[in-house]
Amino acid sequence: MKKKIPVVFFIMALMGILGYNFVYQDHRDIASIDATSSFTTSELTALLTDDDASNDVRALDQVIEVSGIATDVKTTSITLNGQVFIELSNAHDTEINQPYTIKGRCLGYDDLLEEVKVDQAIFINSPN
């Protein structure tokens, strides 16, 4: 019986370590990942609002590039063509009515606000 206690303790400790590493995995670094697809704002909105759910796989939870004209600008967010809301990874100096290409993770379409959500975004091409 006394020989089984260290073995059981070792197995429990090993399971705890493996479980901790599984739950607390490193996050994806969007800046270092190549984009799977490139869209304009109207193409991305049309893709996510159509009735064919198989099209959503091309964009949802994927690293994508989105191009459009800035219609609303905040310190850490930008809206392109009033259709795609993008949360930036870092504060960036942006201007309204300028074209931008941005890479980020597509979260999906927000029915309430009627816009596509993208987060962890970085600028690929900007006029500045």
mmCIF file of N, CA and C in Angstrom:
data_model
loop_
_atom_site.group_PDB
_atom_site.id
_atom_site.type_symbol
_atom_site.label_atom_id
_atom_site.label_comp_id
_atom_site.label_asym_id
_atom_site.label_seq_id
_atom_site.Cartn_x
_atom_site.Cartn_y
_atom_site.Cartn_z
ATOM 1 N N MET A 1 0.825 -1.190 0.000
ATOM 2 C CA MET A 1 0.000 0.000 0.000
ATOM 3 C C MET A 1 0.870 1.256 0.000
ATOM 4 N N LYS A 2 1.955 1.264 0.795
ATOM 5 C CA LYS A 2 2.815 2.433 0.875
ATOM 6 C C LYS A 2 3.559 2.691 -0.432
ATOM 7 N N LYS A 3 3.769 1.660 -1.247
ATOM 8 C CA LYS A 3 4.448 1.824 -2.521
ATOM 9 C C LYS A 3 3.539 2.484 -3.555
ATOM 10 N N LYS A 4 2.229 2.358 -3.392
ATOM 11 C CA LYS A 4 1.280 2.925 -4.341
ATOM 12 C C LYS A 4 1.082 4.427 -4.140
ATOM 13 N N ILE A 5 1.296 4.935 -2.946
ATOM 14 C CA ILE A 5 1.069 6.352 -2.647
ATOM 15 C C ILE A 5 1.985 7.250 -3.481
ATOM 16 N N PRO A 6 3.302 7.014 -3.583
ATOM 17 C CA PRO A 6 4.141 7.868 -4.430
ATOM 18 C C PRO A 6 3.762 7.779 -5.918
ATOM 19 N N VAL A 7 3.358 6.602 -6.379
ATOM 20 C CA VAL A 7 2.965 6.445 -7.773
ATOM 21 C C VAL A 7 1.691 7.249 -8.056
ATOM 22 N N VAL A 8 0.718 7.156 -7.177
ATOM 23 C CA VAL A 8 -0.532 7.914 -7.335
ATOM 24 C C VAL A 8 -0.241 9.407 -7.270
ATOM 25 N N PHE A 9 0.621 9.823 -6.351
ATOM 26 C CA PHE A 9 0.974 11.241 -6.243
ATOM 27 C C PHE A 9 1.663 11.729 -7.523
ATOM 28 N N PHE A 10 2.562 10.922 -8.067
ATOM 29 C CA PHE A 10 3.260 11.285 -9.302
ATOM 30 C C PHE A 10 2.275 11.423 -10.467
ATOM 31 N N ILE A 11 1.345 10.485 -10.596
ATOM 32 C CA ILE A 11 0.355 10.538 -11.672
ATOM 33 C C ILE A 11 -0.533 11.770 -11.523
ATOM 34 N N MET A 12 -0.955 12.083 -10.299
ATOM 35 C CA MET A 12 -1.795 13.270 -10.059
ATOM 36 C C MET A 12 -1.029 14.556 -10.407
ATOM 37 N N ALA A 13 0.242 14.614 -10.037
ATOM 38 C CA ALA A 13 1.053 15.797 -10.344
ATOM 39 C C ALA A 13 1.245 15.937 -11.854
ATOM 40 N N LEU A 14 1.499 14.849 -12.539
ATOM 41 C CA LEU A 14 1.665 14.866 -13.983
ATOM 42 C C LEU A 14 0.378 15.323 -14.679
ATOM 43 N N MET A 15 -0.753 14.824 -14.227
ATOM 44 C CA MET A 15 -2.042 15.241 -14.794
ATOM 45 C C MET A 15 -2.285 16.728 -14.544
ATOM 46 N N GLY A 16 -1.907 17.214 -13.381
ATOM 47 C CA GLY A 16 -2.067 18.633 -13.075
ATOM 48 C C GLY A 16 -1.213 19.508 -13.977
ATOM 49 N N ILE A 17 0.023 19.119 -14.209
ATOM 50 C CA ILE A 17 0.918 19.886 -15.079
ATOM 51 C C ILE A 17 0.410 19.886 -16.515
ATOM 52 N N LEU A 18 0.015 18.724 -17.016
ATOM 53 C CA LEU A 18 -0.507 18.637 -18.376
ATOM 54 C C LEU A 18 -1.805 19.433 -18.531
ATOM 55 N N GLY A 19 -2.679 19.365 -17.546
ATOM 56 C CA GLY A 19 -3.927 20.125 -17.591
ATOM 57 C C GLY A 19 -3.673 21.626 -17.579
ATOM 58 N N TYR A 20 -2.741 22.090 -16.763
ATOM 59 C CA TYR A 20 -2.400 23.513 -16.706
ATOM 60 C C TYR A 20 -1.866 23.993 -18.051
ATOM 61 N N ASN A 21 -0.957 23.215 -18.657
ATOM 62 C CA ASN A 21 -0.396 23.604 -19.956
ATOM 63 C C ASN A 21 -1.444 23.587 -21.059
ATOM 64 N N PHE A 22 -2.437 22.720 -20.964
ATOM 65 C CA PHE A 22 -3.496 22.683 -21.958
ATOM 66 C C PHE A 22 -4.408 23.903 -21.834
ATOM 67 N N VAL A 23 -4.767 24.270 -20.629
ATOM 68 C CA VAL A 23 -5.682 25.388 -20.404
ATOM 69 C C VAL A 23 -5.017 26.731 -20.701
ATOM 70 N N TYR A 24 -3.768 26.905 -20.331
ATOM 71 C CA TYR A 24 -3.071 28.177 -20.484
ATOM 72 C C TYR A 24 -2.069 28.142 -21.634
ATOM 73 N N GLN A 25 -2.571 27.876 -22.851
ATOM 74 C CA GLN A 25 -1.716 27.855 -24.036
ATOM 75 C C GLN A 25 -1.391 29.280 -24.466
ATOM 76 N N ASP A 26 -0.286 29.423 -25.208
ATOM 77 C CA ASP A 26 0.083 30.726 -25.748
ATOM 78 C C ASP A 26 -0.932 31.155 -26.800
ATOM 79 N N HIS A 27 -1.154 32.456 -26.904
ATOM 80 C CA HIS A 27 -2.070 32.998 -27.895
ATOM 81 C C HIS A 27 -1.377 33.080 -29.253
ATOM 82 N N ARG A 28 -2.196 33.097 -30.312
ATOM 83 C CA ARG A 28 -1.638 33.245 -31.652
ATOM 84 C C ARG A 28 -1.106 34.656 -31.823
ATOM 85 N N ASP A 29 0.036 34.773 -32.482
ATOM 86 C CA ASP A 29 0.603 36.074 -32.802
ATOM 87 C C ASP A 29 0.162 36.434 -34.215
ATOM 88 N N ILE A 30 -0.881 37.258 -34.310
ATOM 89 C CA ILE A 30 -1.478 37.593 -35.604
ATOM 90 C C ILE A 30 -0.467 38.262 -36.531
ATOM 91 N N ALA A 31 0.428 39.059 -35.978
ATOM 92 C CA ALA A 31 1.405 39.773 -36.811
ATOM 93 C C ALA A 31 2.343 38.819 -37.553
ATOM 94 N N SER A 32 2.629 37.670 -36.988
ATOM 95 C CA SER A 32 3.569 36.746 -37.613
ATOM 96 C C SER A 32 2.888 35.700 -38.493
ATOM 97 N N ILE A 33 1.558 35.652 -38.492
ATOM 98 C CA ILE A 33 0.820 34.672 -39.285
ATOM 99 C C ILE A 33 0.418 35.301 -40.618
ATOM 100 N N ASP A 34 0.587 34.565 -41.709
ATOM 101 C CA ASP A 34 0.155 35.045 -43.020
ATOM 102 C C ASP A 34 -1.367 34.998 -43.109
ATOM 103 N N ALA A 35 -1.937 35.975 -43.779
ATOM 104 C CA ALA A 35 -3.385 36.031 -43.961
ATOM 105 C C ALA A 35 -3.831 34.900 -44.889
ATOM 106 N N THR A 36 -4.970 34.279 -44.543
ATOM 107 C CA THR A 36 -5.505 33.196 -45.370
ATOM 108 C C THR A 36 -6.272 33.728 -46.566
ATOM 109 N N SER A 37 -6.880 34.910 -46.426
ATOM 110 C CA SER A 37 -7.674 35.504 -47.511
ATOM 111 C C SER A 37 -7.576 37.011 -47.435
ATOM 112 N N SER A 38 -7.903 37.653 -48.558
ATOM 113 C CA SER A 38 -7.919 39.099 -48.619
ATOM 114 C C SER A 38 -9.272 39.537 -49.167
ATOM 115 N N PHE A 39 -9.898 40.525 -48.512
ATOM 116 C CA PHE A 39 -11.236 40.966 -48.875
ATOM 117 C C PHE A 39 -11.311 42.485 -48.901
ATOM 118 N N THR A 40 -12.272 42.997 -49.680
ATOM 119 C CA THR A 40 -12.701 44.378 -49.497
ATOM 120 C C THR A 40 -13.795 44.326 -48.436
ATOM 121 N N THR A 41 -14.175 45.475 -47.912
ATOM 122 C CA THR A 41 -15.201 45.476 -46.868
ATOM 123 C C THR A 41 -16.527 44.929 -47.375
ATOM 124 N N SER A 42 -16.910 45.267 -48.584
ATOM 125 C CA SER A 42 -18.195 44.785 -49.112
ATOM 126 C C SER A 42 -18.156 43.279 -49.386
ATOM 127 N N GLU A 43 -17.020 42.749 -49.848
ATOM 128 C CA GLU A 43 -16.897 41.303 -50.064
ATOM 129 C C GLU A 43 -17.011 40.540 -48.749
ATOM 130 N N LEU A 44 -16.343 41.033 -47.712
ATOM 131 C CA LEU A 44 -16.376 40.361 -46.417
ATOM 132 C C LEU A 44 -17.771 40.403 -45.808
ATOM 133 N N THR A 45 -18.428 41.538 -45.888
ATOM 134 C CA THR A 45 -19.787 41.655 -45.351
ATOM 135 C C THR A 45 -20.737 40.733 -46.104
ATOM 136 N N ALA A 46 -20.640 40.700 -47.424
ATOM 137 C CA ALA A 46 -21.503 39.819 -48.219
ATOM 138 C C ALA A 46 -21.247 38.354 -47.891
ATOM 139 N N LEU A 47 -19.998 37.990 -47.681
ATOM 140 C CA LEU A 47 -19.645 36.607 -47.369
ATOM 141 C C LEU A 47 -20.264 36.167 -46.045
ATOM 142 N N LEU A 48 -20.213 37.038 -45.049
ATOM 143 C CA LEU A 48 -20.692 36.666 -43.717
ATOM 144 C C LEU A 48 -22.198 36.842 -43.531
ATOM 145 N N THR A 49 -22.865 37.559 -44.433
ATOM 146 C CA THR A 49 -24.307 37.769 -44.282
ATOM 147 C C THR A 49 -25.138 36.892 -45.202
ATOM 148 N N ASP A 50 -24.504 36.139 -46.104
ATOM 149 C CA ASP A 50 -25.302 35.262 -46.968
ATOM 150 C C ASP A 50 -25.802 34.069 -46.157
ATOM 151 N N ASP A 51 -26.721 33.318 -46.740
ATOM 152 C CA ASP A 51 -27.346 32.200 -46.032
ATOM 153 C C ASP A 51 -26.520 30.918 -46.061
ATOM 154 N N ASP A 52 -25.447 30.908 -46.817
ATOM 155 C CA ASP A 52 -24.618 29.713 -46.945
ATOM 156 C C ASP A 52 -23.569 29.696 -45.831
ATOM 157 N N ALA A 53 -23.777 28.851 -44.827
ATOM 158 C CA ALA A 53 -22.870 28.791 -43.680
ATOM 159 C C ALA A 53 -21.496 28.245 -44.048
ATOM 160 N N SER A 54 -21.393 27.507 -45.145
ATOM 161 C CA SER A 54 -20.096 26.965 -45.542
ATOM 162 C C SER A 54 -19.139 28.066 -45.989
ATOM 163 N N ASN A 55 -19.661 29.221 -46.406
ATOM 164 C CA ASN A 55 -18.802 30.347 -46.788
ATOM 165 C C ASN A 55 -18.136 30.986 -45.570
ATOM 166 N N ASP A 56 -18.788 30.903 -44.426
ATOM 167 C CA ASP A 56 -18.258 31.534 -43.224
ATOM 168 C C ASP A 56 -16.909 30.965 -42.809
ATOM 169 N N VAL A 57 -16.648 29.718 -43.154
ATOM 170 C CA VAL A 57 -15.397 29.054 -42.770
ATOM 171 C C VAL A 57 -14.192 29.775 -43.362
ATOM 172 N N ARG A 58 -14.367 30.432 -44.501
ATOM 173 C CA ARG A 58 -13.262 31.143 -45.144
ATOM 174 C C ARG A 58 -12.787 32.335 -44.328
ATOM 175 N N ALA A 59 -13.637 32.854 -43.428
ATOM 176 C CA ALA A 59 -13.264 34.070 -42.713
ATOM 177 C C ALA A 59 -13.306 33.930 -41.190
ATOM 178 N N LEU A 60 -14.265 33.203 -40.651
ATOM 179 C CA LEU A 60 -14.422 33.156 -39.201
ATOM 180 C C LEU A 60 -13.214 32.543 -38.504
ATOM 181 N N ASP A 61 -12.710 33.238 -37.507
ATOM 182 C CA ASP A 61 -11.549 32.836 -36.713
ATOM 183 C C ASP A 61 -10.312 32.596 -37.576
ATOM 184 N N GLN A 62 -10.238 33.277 -38.702
ATOM 185 C CA GLN A 62 -9.094 33.203 -39.596
ATOM 186 C C GLN A 62 -8.379 34.551 -39.613
ATOM 187 N N VAL A 63 -7.105 34.529 -39.920
ATOM 188 C CA VAL A 63 -6.353 35.763 -40.104
ATOM 189 C C VAL A 63 -6.594 36.215 -41.533
ATOM 190 N N ILE A 64 -7.191 37.406 -41.682
ATOM 191 C CA ILE A 64 -7.560 37.915 -42.993
ATOM 192 C C ILE A 64 -7.034 39.333 -43.184
ATOM 193 N N GLU A 65 -7.005 39.772 -44.436
ATOM 194 C CA GLU A 65 -6.700 41.160 -44.761
ATOM 195 C C GLU A 65 -7.969 41.818 -45.259
ATOM 196 N N VAL A 66 -8.236 43.039 -44.790
ATOM 197 C CA VAL A 66 -9.418 43.795 -45.193
ATOM 198 C C VAL A 66 -8.962 45.153 -45.695
ATOM 199 N N SER A 67 -9.512 45.561 -46.846
ATOM 200 C CA SER A 67 -9.185 46.858 -47.434
ATOM 201 C C SER A 67 -10.436 47.718 -47.502
ATOM 202 N N GLY A 68 -10.252 48.998 -47.217
ATOM 203 C CA GLY A 68 -11.373 49.917 -47.318
ATOM 204 C C GLY A 68 -10.975 51.325 -46.919
ATOM 205 N N ILE A 69 -11.956 52.225 -46.945
ATOM 206 C CA ILE A 69 -11.775 53.627 -46.597
ATOM 207 C C ILE A 69 -12.221 53.829 -45.153
ATOM 208 N N ALA A 70 -11.411 54.515 -44.364
ATOM 209 C CA ALA A 70 -11.736 54.765 -42.958
ATOM 210 C C ALA A 70 -12.913 55.729 -42.856
ATOM 211 N N THR A 71 -13.975 55.301 -42.164
ATOM 212 C CA THR A 71 -15.137 56.167 -41.970
ATOM 213 C C THR A 71 -15.275 56.612 -40.521
ATOM 214 N N ASP A 72 -14.659 55.891 -39.591
ATOM 215 C CA ASP A 72 -14.681 56.277 -38.178
ATOM 216 C C ASP A 72 -13.349 55.859 -37.575
ATOM 217 N N VAL A 73 -12.737 56.781 -36.834
ATOM 218 C CA VAL A 73 -11.406 56.529 -36.301
ATOM 219 C C VAL A 73 -11.381 56.841 -34.809
ATOM 220 N N LYS A 74 -10.864 55.915 -34.030
ATOM 221 C CA LYS A 74 -10.601 56.103 -32.601
ATOM 222 C C LYS A 74 -9.129 55.768 -32.365
ATOM 223 N N THR A 75 -8.658 55.896 -31.140
ATOM 224 C CA THR A 75 -7.255 55.634 -30.837
ATOM 225 C C THR A 75 -6.869 54.180 -31.106
ATOM 226 N N THR A 76 -7.712 53.246 -30.681
ATOM 227 C CA THR A 76 -7.374 51.827 -30.835
ATOM 228 C C THR A 76 -8.384 51.072 -31.698
ATOM 229 N N SER A 77 -9.192 51.795 -32.473
ATOM 230 C CA SER A 77 -10.125 51.120 -33.372
ATOM 231 C C SER A 77 -10.365 51.969 -34.610
ATOM 232 N N ILE A 78 -10.842 51.312 -35.646
ATOM 233 C CA ILE A 78 -11.128 51.981 -36.908
ATOM 234 C C ILE A 78 -12.303 51.250 -37.560
ATOM 235 N N THR A 79 -13.150 51.988 -38.249
ATOM 236 C CA THR A 79 -14.245 51.391 -39.008
ATOM 237 C C THR A 79 -14.003 51.685 -40.484
ATOM 238 N N LEU A 80 -14.034 50.628 -41.300
ATOM 239 C CA LEU A 80 -13.823 50.774 -42.733
ATOM 240 C C LEU A 80 -15.162 50.728 -43.457
ATOM 241 N N ASN A 81 -15.427 51.740 -44.262
ATOM 242 C CA ASN A 81 -16.636 51.846 -45.076
ATOM 243 C C ASN A 81 -17.923 51.677 -44.276
ATOM 244 N N GLY A 82 -17.893 51.908 -42.985
ATOM 245 C CA GLY A 82 -19.071 51.764 -42.145
ATOM 246 C C GLY A 82 -19.550 50.335 -42.013
ATOM 247 N N GLN A 83 -18.764 49.364 -42.475
ATOM 248 C CA GLN A 83 -19.183 47.968 -42.489
ATOM 249 C C GLN A 83 -18.318 47.043 -41.641
ATOM 250 N N VAL A 84 -17.062 47.398 -41.437
ATOM 251 C CA VAL A 84 -16.131 46.521 -40.715
ATOM 252 C C VAL A 84 -15.499 47.300 -39.573
ATOM 253 N N PHE A 85 -15.801 46.861 -38.324
ATOM 254 C CA PHE A 85 -15.218 47.467 -37.133
ATOM 255 C C PHE A 85 -13.968 46.682 -36.775
ATOM 256 N N ILE A 86 -12.840 47.386 -36.628
ATOM 257 C CA ILE A 86 -11.552 46.731 -36.393
ATOM 258 C C ILE A 86 -10.941 47.257 -35.110
ATOM 259 N N GLU A 87 -10.635 46.343 -34.201
ATOM 260 C CA GLU A 87 -9.941 46.687 -32.960
ATOM 261 C C GLU A 87 -8.450 46.464 -33.193
ATOM 262 N N LEU A 88 -7.674 47.517 -33.035
ATOM 263 C CA LEU A 88 -6.243 47.469 -33.319
ATOM 264 C C LEU A 88 -5.455 46.931 -32.129
ATOM 265 N N SER A 89 -4.354 46.265 -32.413
ATOM 266 C CA SER A 89 -3.473 45.765 -31.352
ATOM 267 C C SER A 89 -2.735 46.902 -30.663
ATOM 268 N N ASN A 90 -2.343 47.915 -31.440
ATOM 269 C CA ASN A 90 -1.612 49.064 -30.911
ATOM 270 C C ASN A 90 -2.292 50.343 -31.384
ATOM 271 N N ALA A 91 -2.139 51.401 -30.608
ATOM 272 C CA ALA A 91 -2.668 52.698 -31.027
ATOM 273 C C ALA A 91 -1.935 53.138 -32.294
ATOM 274 N N HIS A 92 -2.672 53.705 -33.211
ATOM 275 C CA HIS A 92 -2.099 54.104 -34.496
ATOM 276 C C HIS A 92 -2.735 55.409 -34.922
ATOM 277 N N ASP A 93 -1.958 56.280 -35.509
ATOM 278 C CA ASP A 93 -2.453 57.561 -35.994
ATOM 279 C C ASP A 93 -3.123 57.336 -37.350
ATOM 280 N N THR A 94 -4.430 57.490 -37.399
ATOM 281 C CA THR A 94 -5.183 57.266 -38.624
ATOM 282 C C THR A 94 -6.036 58.478 -38.952
ATOM 283 N N GLU A 95 -6.439 58.555 -40.204
ATOM 284 C CA GLU A 95 -7.245 59.677 -40.663
ATOM 285 C C GLU A 95 -8.495 59.165 -41.367
ATOM 286 N N ILE A 96 -9.580 59.924 -41.269
ATOM 287 C CA ILE A 96 -10.823 59.590 -41.952
ATOM 288 C C ILE A 96 -10.642 59.838 -43.452
ATOM 289 N N ASN A 97 -11.374 59.062 -44.245
ATOM 290 C CA ASN A 97 -11.387 59.144 -45.715
ATOM 291 C C ASN A 97 -10.046 58.781 -46.359
ATOM 292 N N GLN A 98 -9.272 57.959 -45.695
ATOM 293 C CA GLN A 98 -8.012 57.456 -46.245
ATOM 294 C C GLN A 98 -8.139 55.942 -46.442
ATOM 295 N N PRO A 99 -7.515 55.387 -47.490
ATOM 296 C CA PRO A 99 -7.574 53.934 -47.707
ATOM 297 C C PRO A 99 -6.584 53.197 -46.795
ATOM 298 N N TYR A 100 -7.022 52.057 -46.264
ATOM 299 C CA TYR A 100 -6.181 51.237 -45.393
ATOM 300 C C TYR A 100 -6.361 49.765 -45.741
ATOM 301 N N THR A 101 -5.302 49.002 -45.564
ATOM 302 C CA THR A 101 -5.356 47.549 -45.612
ATOM 303 C C THR A 101 -4.886 47.063 -44.256
ATOM 304 N N ILE A 102 -5.718 46.250 -43.629
ATOM 305 C CA ILE A 102 -5.472 45.840 -42.246
ATOM 306 C C ILE A 102 -5.577 44.325 -42.148
ATOM 307 N N LYS A 103 -4.665 43.727 -41.375
ATOM 308 C CA LYS A 103 -4.673 42.288 -41.135
ATOM 309 C C LYS A 103 -5.117 42.031 -39.702
ATOM 310 N N GLY A 104 -6.051 41.093 -39.514
ATOM 311 C CA GLY A 104 -6.526 40.763 -38.179
ATOM 312 C C GLY A 104 -7.333 39.480 -38.183
ATOM 313 N N ARG A 105 -7.849 39.133 -37.008
ATOM 314 C CA ARG A 105 -8.656 37.921 -36.845
ATOM 315 C C ARG A 105 -10.130 38.289 -36.971
ATOM 316 N N CYS A 106 -10.841 37.616 -37.848
ATOM 317 C CA CYS A 106 -12.259 37.884 -38.075
ATOM 318 C C CYS A 106 -13.085 37.174 -37.001
ATOM 319 N N LEU A 107 -13.877 37.948 -36.270
ATOM 320 C CA LEU A 107 -14.729 37.395 -35.222
ATOM 321 C C LEU A 107 -16.115 37.035 -35.729
ATOM 322 N N GLY A 108 -16.576 37.699 -36.790
ATOM 323 C CA GLY A 108 -17.893 37.396 -37.328
ATOM 324 C C GLY A 108 -18.709 38.644 -37.565
ATOM 325 N N TYR A 109 -19.968 38.429 -37.889
ATOM 326 C CA TYR A 109 -20.885 39.511 -38.207
ATOM 327 C C TYR A 109 -21.774 39.801 -37.002
ATOM 328 N N ASP A 110 -21.870 41.068 -36.613
ATOM 329 C CA ASP A 110 -22.711 41.503 -35.505
ATOM 330 C C ASP A 110 -24.049 41.965 -36.086
ATOM 331 N N ASP A 111 -25.097 41.176 -35.875
ATOM 332 C CA ASP A 111 -26.413 41.499 -36.422
ATOM 333 C C ASP A 111 -26.994 42.772 -35.832
ATOM 334 N N LEU A 112 -26.721 43.033 -34.574
ATOM 335 C CA LEU A 112 -27.291 44.205 -33.918
ATOM 336 C C LEU A 112 -26.733 45.503 -34.507
ATOM 337 N N LEU A 113 -25.415 45.577 -34.654
ATOM 338 C CA LEU A 113 -24.784 46.779 -35.192
ATOM 339 C C LEU A 113 -24.609 46.726 -36.706
ATOM 340 N N GLU A 114 -24.915 45.591 -37.292
ATOM 341 C CA GLU A 114 -24.800 45.358 -38.729
ATOM 342 C C GLU A 114 -23.405 45.682 -39.255
ATOM 343 N N GLU A 115 -22.399 45.082 -38.603
ATOM 344 C CA GLU A 115 -21.021 45.256 -39.042
ATOM 345 C C GLU A 115 -20.207 44.016 -38.704
ATOM 346 N N VAL A 116 -19.150 43.820 -39.446
ATOM 347 C CA VAL A 116 -18.227 42.712 -39.222
ATOM 348 C C VAL A 116 -17.237 43.144 -38.146
ATOM 349 N N LYS A 117 -16.854 42.230 -37.270
ATOM 350 C CA LYS A 117 -15.904 42.519 -36.196
ATOM 351 C C LYS A 117 -14.574 41.830 -36.478
ATOM 352 N N VAL A 118 -13.497 42.594 -36.342
ATOM 353 C CA VAL A 118 -12.135 42.081 -36.502
ATOM 354 C C VAL A 118 -11.324 42.580 -35.311
ATOM 355 N N ASP A 119 -10.511 41.708 -34.721
ATOM 356 C CA ASP A 119 -9.680 42.145 -33.593
ATOM 357 C C ASP A 119 -8.220 41.751 -33.816
ATOM 358 N N GLN A 120 -7.363 42.138 -32.895
ATOM 359 C CA GLN A 120 -5.921 41.878 -32.928
ATOM 360 C C GLN A 120 -5.312 42.340 -34.255
ATOM 361 N N ALA A 121 -5.739 43.471 -34.747
ATOM 362 C CA ALA A 121 -5.384 43.923 -36.084
ATOM 363 C C ALA A 121 -4.117 44.772 -36.095
ATOM 364 N N ILE A 122 -3.420 44.692 -37.232
ATOM 365 C CA ILE A 122 -2.257 45.526 -37.487
ATOM 366 C C ILE A 122 -2.399 46.106 -38.897
ATOM 367 N N PHE A 123 -1.745 47.220 -39.152
ATOM 368 C CA PHE A 123 -1.808 47.858 -40.460
ATOM 369 C C PHE A 123 -0.826 47.189 -41.413
ATOM 370 N N ILE A 124 -1.304 46.848 -42.593
ATOM 371 C CA ILE A 124 -0.465 46.306 -43.658
ATOM 372 C C ILE A 124 -0.044 47.430 -44.590
ATOM 373 N N ASN A 125 -1.026 48.278 -44.927
ATOM 374 C CA ASN A 125 -0.783 49.370 -45.855
ATOM 375 C C ASN A 125 -1.571 50.577 -45.377
ATOM 376 N N SER A 126 -0.896 51.677 -45.182
ATOM 377 C CA SER A 126 -1.575 52.915 -44.782
ATOM 378 C C SER A 126 -0.912 54.089 -45.480
ATOM 379 N N PRO A 127 -1.644 55.180 -45.678
ATOM 380 C CA PRO A 127 -1.078 56.317 -46.386
ATOM 381 C C PRO A 127 -0.028 57.085 -45.586
ATOM 382 N N ASN A 128 0.066 56.815 -44.269
ATOM 383 C CA ASN A 128 1.017 57.555 -43.412
ATOM 384 C C ASN A 128 2.395 56.956 -43.509
#
